[in-house]
Coordinates of C-alpha atoms in Angstrom, one line a residue:
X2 CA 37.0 21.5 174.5
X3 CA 34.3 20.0 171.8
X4 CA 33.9 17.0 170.7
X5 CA 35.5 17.6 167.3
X6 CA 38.2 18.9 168.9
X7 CA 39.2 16.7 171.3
X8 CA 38.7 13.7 168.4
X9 CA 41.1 15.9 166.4
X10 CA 43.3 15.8 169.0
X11 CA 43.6 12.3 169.5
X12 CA 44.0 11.8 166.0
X13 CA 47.3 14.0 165.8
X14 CA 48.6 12.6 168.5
X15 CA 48.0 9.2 167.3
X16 CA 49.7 10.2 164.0
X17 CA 52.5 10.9 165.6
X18 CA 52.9 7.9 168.1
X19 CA 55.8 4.9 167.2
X20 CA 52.2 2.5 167.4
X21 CA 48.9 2.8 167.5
X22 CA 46.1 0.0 167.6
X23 CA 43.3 -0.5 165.3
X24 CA 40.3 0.0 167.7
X25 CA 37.3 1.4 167.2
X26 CA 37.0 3.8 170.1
X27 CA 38.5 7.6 169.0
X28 CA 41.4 7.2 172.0
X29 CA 42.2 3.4 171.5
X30 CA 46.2 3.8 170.6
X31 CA 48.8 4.2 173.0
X32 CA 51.1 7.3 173.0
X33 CA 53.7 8.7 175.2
X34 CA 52.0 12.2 175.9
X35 CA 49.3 10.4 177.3
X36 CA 49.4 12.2 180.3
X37 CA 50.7 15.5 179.3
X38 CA 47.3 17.5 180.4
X39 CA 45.6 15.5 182.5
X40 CA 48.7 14.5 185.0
X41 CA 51.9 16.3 183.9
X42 CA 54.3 15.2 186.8
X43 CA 53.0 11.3 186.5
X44 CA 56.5 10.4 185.0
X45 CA 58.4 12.7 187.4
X46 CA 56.6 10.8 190.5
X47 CA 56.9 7.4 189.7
X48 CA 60.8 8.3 189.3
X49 CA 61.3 9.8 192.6
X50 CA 59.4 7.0 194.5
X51 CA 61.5 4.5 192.5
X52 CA 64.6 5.3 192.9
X53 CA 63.9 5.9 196.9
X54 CA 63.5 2.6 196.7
X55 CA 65.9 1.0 194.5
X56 CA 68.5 3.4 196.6
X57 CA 67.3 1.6 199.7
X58 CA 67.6 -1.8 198.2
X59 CA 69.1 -2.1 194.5
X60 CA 67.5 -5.8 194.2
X61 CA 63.9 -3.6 193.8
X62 CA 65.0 -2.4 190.9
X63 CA 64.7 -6.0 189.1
X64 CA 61.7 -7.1 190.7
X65 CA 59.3 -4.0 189.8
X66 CA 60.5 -5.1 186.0
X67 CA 60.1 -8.9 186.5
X68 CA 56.1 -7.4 187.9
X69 CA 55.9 -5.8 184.4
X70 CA 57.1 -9.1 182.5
X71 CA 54.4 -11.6 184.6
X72 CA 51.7 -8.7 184.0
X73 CA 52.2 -8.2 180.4
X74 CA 52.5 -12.5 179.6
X75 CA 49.0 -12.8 181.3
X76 CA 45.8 -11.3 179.6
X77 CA 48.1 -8.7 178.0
X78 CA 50.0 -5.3 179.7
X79 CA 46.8 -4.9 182.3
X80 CA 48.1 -5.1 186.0
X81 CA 46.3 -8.3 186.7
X82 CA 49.5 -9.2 188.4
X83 CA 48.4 -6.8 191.2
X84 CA 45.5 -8.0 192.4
X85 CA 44.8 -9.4 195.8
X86 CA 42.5 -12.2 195.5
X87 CA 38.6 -11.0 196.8
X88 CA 35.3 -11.9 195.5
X89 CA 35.8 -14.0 192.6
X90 CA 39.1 -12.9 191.9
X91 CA 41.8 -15.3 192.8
X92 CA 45.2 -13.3 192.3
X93 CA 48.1 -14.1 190.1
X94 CA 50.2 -13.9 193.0
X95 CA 49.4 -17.5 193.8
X96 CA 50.7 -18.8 190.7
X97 CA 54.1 -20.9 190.5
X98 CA 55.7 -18.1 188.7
X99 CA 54.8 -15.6 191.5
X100 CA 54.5 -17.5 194.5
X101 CA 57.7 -16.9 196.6
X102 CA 59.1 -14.8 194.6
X103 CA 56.9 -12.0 193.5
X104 CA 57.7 -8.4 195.3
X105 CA 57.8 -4.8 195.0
X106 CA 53.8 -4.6 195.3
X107 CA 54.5 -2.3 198.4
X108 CA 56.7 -0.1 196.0
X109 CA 53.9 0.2 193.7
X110 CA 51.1 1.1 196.2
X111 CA 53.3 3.7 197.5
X112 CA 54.0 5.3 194.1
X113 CA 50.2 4.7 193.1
X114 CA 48.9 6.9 196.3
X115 CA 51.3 9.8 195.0
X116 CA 49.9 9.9 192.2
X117 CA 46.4 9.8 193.3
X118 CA 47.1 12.8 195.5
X119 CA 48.7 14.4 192.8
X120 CA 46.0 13.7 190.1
X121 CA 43.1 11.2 191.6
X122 CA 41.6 8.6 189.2
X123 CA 44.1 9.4 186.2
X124 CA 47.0 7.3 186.1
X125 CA 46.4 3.7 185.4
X126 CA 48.2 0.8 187.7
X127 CA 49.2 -0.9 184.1
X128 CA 50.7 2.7 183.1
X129 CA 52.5 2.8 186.2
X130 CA 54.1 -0.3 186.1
X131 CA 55.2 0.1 182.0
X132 CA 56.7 3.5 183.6
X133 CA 58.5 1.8 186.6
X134 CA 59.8 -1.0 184.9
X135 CA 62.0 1.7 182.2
X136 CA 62.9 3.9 185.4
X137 CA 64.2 0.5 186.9
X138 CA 66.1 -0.2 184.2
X139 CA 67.7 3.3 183.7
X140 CA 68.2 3.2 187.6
X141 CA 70.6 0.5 187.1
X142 CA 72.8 1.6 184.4
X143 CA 70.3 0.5 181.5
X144 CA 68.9 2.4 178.6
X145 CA 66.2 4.4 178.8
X146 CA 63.1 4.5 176.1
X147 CA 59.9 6.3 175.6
X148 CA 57.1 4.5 176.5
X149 CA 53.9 4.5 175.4
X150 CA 50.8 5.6 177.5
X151 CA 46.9 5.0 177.7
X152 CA 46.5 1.4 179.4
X153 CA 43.6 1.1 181.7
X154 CA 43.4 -1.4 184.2
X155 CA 41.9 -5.2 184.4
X156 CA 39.2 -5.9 186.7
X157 CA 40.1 -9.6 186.5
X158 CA 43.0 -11.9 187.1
X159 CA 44.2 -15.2 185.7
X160 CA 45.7 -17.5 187.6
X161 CA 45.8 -20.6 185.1
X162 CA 47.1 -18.0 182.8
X163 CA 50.3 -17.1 184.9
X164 CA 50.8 -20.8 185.3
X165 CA 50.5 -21.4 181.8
X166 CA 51.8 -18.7 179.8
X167 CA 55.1 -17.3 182.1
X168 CA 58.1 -18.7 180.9
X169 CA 59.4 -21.4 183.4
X170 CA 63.3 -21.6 184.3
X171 CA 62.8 -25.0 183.6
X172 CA 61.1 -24.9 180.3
X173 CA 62.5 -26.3 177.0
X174 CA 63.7 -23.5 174.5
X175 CA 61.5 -24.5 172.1
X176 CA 58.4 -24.2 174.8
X177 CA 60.0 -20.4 176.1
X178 CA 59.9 -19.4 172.3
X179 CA 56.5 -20.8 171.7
X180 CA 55.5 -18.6 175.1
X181 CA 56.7 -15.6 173.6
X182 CA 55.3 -16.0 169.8
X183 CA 51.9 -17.0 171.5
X184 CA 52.4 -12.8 172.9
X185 CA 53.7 -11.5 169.6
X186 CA 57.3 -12.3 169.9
X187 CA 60.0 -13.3 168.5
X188 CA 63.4 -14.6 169.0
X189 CA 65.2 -11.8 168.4
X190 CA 62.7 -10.1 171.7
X191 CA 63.1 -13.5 173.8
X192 CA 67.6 -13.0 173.5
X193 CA 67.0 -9.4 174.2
X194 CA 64.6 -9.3 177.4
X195 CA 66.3 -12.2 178.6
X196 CA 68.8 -10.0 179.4
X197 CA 66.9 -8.6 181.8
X198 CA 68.7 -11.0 183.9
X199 CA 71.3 -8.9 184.0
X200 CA 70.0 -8.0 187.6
X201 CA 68.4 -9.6 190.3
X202 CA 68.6 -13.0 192.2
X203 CA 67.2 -16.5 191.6
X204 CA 66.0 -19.0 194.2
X205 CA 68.1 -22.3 194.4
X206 CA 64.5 -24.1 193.5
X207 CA 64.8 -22.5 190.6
X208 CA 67.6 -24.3 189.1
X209 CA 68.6 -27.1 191.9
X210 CA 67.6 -29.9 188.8
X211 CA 70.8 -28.1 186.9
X212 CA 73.2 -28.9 189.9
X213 CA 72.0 -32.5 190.6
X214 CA 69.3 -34.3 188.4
X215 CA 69.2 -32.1 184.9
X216 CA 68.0 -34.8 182.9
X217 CA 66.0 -37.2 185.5
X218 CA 68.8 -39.5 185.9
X219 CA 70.5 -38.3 188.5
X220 CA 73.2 -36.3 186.7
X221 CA 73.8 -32.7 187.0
X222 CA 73.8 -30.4 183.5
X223 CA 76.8 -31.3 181.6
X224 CA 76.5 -27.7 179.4
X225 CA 77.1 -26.0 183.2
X226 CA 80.6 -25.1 184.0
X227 CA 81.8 -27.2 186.9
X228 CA 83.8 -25.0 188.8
X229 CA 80.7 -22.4 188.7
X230 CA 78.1 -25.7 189.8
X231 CA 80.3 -26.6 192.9
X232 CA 80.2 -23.1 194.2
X233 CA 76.4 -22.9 193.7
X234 CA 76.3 -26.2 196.0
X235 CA 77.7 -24.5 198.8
X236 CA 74.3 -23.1 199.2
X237 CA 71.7 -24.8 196.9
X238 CA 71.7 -28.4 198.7
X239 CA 69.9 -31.5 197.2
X240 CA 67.3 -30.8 199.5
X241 CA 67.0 -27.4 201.7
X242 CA 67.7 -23.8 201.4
X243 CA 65.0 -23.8 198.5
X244 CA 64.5 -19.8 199.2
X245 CA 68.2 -19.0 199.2
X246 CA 68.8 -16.1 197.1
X247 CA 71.9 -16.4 194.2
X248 CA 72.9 -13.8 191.5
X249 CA 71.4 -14.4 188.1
X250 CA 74.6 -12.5 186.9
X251 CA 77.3 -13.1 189.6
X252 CA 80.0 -10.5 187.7
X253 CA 78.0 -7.5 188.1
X254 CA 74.5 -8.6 190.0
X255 CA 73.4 -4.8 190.3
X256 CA 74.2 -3.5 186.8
X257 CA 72.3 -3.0 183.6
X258 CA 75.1 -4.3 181.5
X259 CA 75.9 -7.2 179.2
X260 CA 77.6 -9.5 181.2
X261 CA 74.7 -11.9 181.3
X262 CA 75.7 -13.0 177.9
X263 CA 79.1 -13.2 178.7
X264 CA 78.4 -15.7 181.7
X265 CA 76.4 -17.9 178.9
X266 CA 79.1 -18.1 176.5
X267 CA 81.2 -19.1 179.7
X268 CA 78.8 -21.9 180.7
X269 CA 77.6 -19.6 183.7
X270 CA 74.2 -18.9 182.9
X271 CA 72.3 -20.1 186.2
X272 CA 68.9 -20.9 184.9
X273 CA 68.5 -23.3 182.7
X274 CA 66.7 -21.1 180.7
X275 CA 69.4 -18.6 180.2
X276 CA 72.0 -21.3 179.1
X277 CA 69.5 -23.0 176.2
X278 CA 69.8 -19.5 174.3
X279 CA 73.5 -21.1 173.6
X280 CA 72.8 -24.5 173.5
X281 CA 69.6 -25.0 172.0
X282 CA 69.3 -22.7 169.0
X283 CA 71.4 -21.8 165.8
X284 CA 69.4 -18.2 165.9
X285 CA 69.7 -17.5 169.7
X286 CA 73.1 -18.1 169.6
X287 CA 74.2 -16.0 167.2
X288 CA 72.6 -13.3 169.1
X289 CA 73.8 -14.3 172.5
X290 CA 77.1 -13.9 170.7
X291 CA 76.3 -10.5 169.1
X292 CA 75.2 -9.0 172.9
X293 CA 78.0 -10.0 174.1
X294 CA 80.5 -8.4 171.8
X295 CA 78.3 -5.3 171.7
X296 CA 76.6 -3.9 174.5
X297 CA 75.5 -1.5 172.6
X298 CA 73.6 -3.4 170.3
X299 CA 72.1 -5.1 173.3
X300 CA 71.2 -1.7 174.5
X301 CA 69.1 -0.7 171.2
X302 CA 67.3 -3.7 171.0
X303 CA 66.1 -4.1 174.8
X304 CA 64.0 -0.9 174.4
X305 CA 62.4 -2.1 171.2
X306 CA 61.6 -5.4 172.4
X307 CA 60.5 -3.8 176.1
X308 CA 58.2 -1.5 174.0
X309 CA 57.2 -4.5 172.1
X310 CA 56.3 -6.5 175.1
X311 CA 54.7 -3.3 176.9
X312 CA 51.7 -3.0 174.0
X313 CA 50.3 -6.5 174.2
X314 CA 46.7 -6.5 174.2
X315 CA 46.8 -3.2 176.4
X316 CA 43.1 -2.3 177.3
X317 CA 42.2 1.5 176.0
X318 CA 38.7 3.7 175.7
X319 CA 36.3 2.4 177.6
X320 CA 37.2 -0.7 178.4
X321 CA 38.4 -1.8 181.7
X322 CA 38.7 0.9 184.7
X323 CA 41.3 3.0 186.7
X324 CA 42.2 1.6 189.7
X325 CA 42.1 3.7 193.0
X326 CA 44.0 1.1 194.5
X327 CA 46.2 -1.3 192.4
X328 CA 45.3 -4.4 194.4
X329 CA 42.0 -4.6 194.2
X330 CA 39.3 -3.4 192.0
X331 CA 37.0 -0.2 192.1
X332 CA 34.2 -0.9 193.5

């Protein structure tokens, strides 16, 4: 194929993409045919590895997309997250965010060596991970969504920026929406991939200050419902069990539904972080409301907002590399 060509090709298929980014290399946009030529079955193999694994344990399923949230939040959609720490690279995994609670990496490197036999040096980790974090979703009972392809991988890390930029269970909801506009988005993206909570478990240090000391006087949060705080006690002690494992949505843990923003409105949000999206915020709560009416409304807007959240500051052309191994650098 010529140059000209293959420039002409990149341009249609840029035409035709939902976004493309303003760059001046000839293949810096993103687009979901990405990988039509060079590795046809990519999609298809991250699929089957995934849901092997998300049959073997459904919790998987949620922490491959929490990966994809902590990756894209730090240095943009790059797979930083995945590094080891070597050399000078100290890994993200370190972080508060990560530490303890960051998983699925084995997942990852099991889908990444299938696709290096399959098509060697093609498929980026960052790609992967945009990939596995829709299948996870759609594994669960979620809505599926095209995503756009052409990331290439970091060959750095940033652990101040994991610690800094990750949304905190703790945080304010003025501080979580500041977060998300410092990546690009908005309120209406910060309801809907909230919801994300829909699956997956929470740590009792994660919200213990909720139960017993909410506002550093000693009082537990008055906006959680009681009946729903004394059961959490059983397990999340005022000192103790700080790894014990609780549903972030305790109706349906396993299933990409809407029930997350019912528990809100019900004063059952676990993290304090879920239940500010009632009590904070005029804007937030008219959406909680809204998701919870309409699950299919929820349903459109996650994809958008995922797709959103997939295509910040994505490296593309040249830049960065394509990782033989996810967790640490070429060499």
């Amino acid at each position: 194929m010529s140059q000209l060509t293959s420039f002409l090709l990149v341009l249609s298929l840029c035409a035709f993409a939902p976004l493309c980014f303003s760059s001046k290399t000839k293949d810096g946009c993103l687009y979901p045919q990405f990988y039509d030529h060079s590795c046809p079955k990519a999609q298809e193999i991250v699929r089957s590895v995934l849901a092997k694994a998300v049959a073997k344990e459904a919790r998987m399923a949620a922490s491959i997309l929490r990966l994809h949230f902590h990756d894209c939040f730090v240095q943009g959609c790059d797979a930083s997250v995945l590094l080891d720490s070597s050399g000078t690279i100290v890994s993200e995994k370190r972080s508060n965010p990560n530490r303890n609670s960051a998983r699925g990496f084995e997942v990852l490197d099991e889908i990444k060596s299938a696709l290096e036999k399959e098509c060697p040096r093609t498929v980026s980790c960052a790609d992967l991970l945009a990939i596995a974090a829709r299948d996870a979703t759609v594994l669960r009972g979620g809505p599926s969504w095209e995503v756009l392809l052409g990331r290439r991988d970091s060959r750095s890390a940033s652990l101040s920026g994991s610690n800094n930029n990750i949304p905190a269970p703790n945080n304010t909801f003025q501080t979580i929406l500041t977060k998300f506009k410092r990546q690009g988005l908005d309120i209406v993206d910060l309801v809907a991939l909230s919801g994300s909570h829909t699956i997956g478990n929470s740590r009792c240090t994660s919200f213990r200050q909720r139960l017993y000391n909410q506002s550093g006087n000693g009082q537990p949060d008055y906006t959680l419902d009681q009946s729903y705080a004394a059961q959490l006690k059983t397990r999340c002690p005022r000192s103790g069990g700080d790894q014990n494992l609780f549903f972030l949505d305790y109706v349906s843990p396993t299933k990409f539904d809407n029930y997350y923003y019912k528990n809100i409105l019900a004063s059952k949000g676990l993290l304090n972080s879920d239940q500010v999206l009632l009590t904070k915020n005029e804007g937030s709560r008219e959406l909680v409301k809204q998701y919870a009416e309409n699950s299919q409304l929820f349903f459109k807007q996650f994809p958008k907002s995922m797709v959103k959240m997939g295509n910040i500051s994505p490296l593309t052309g040249s830049r960065g590399e394509i990782r033989k191994i996810c967790r640490r650098v070429n060499s």
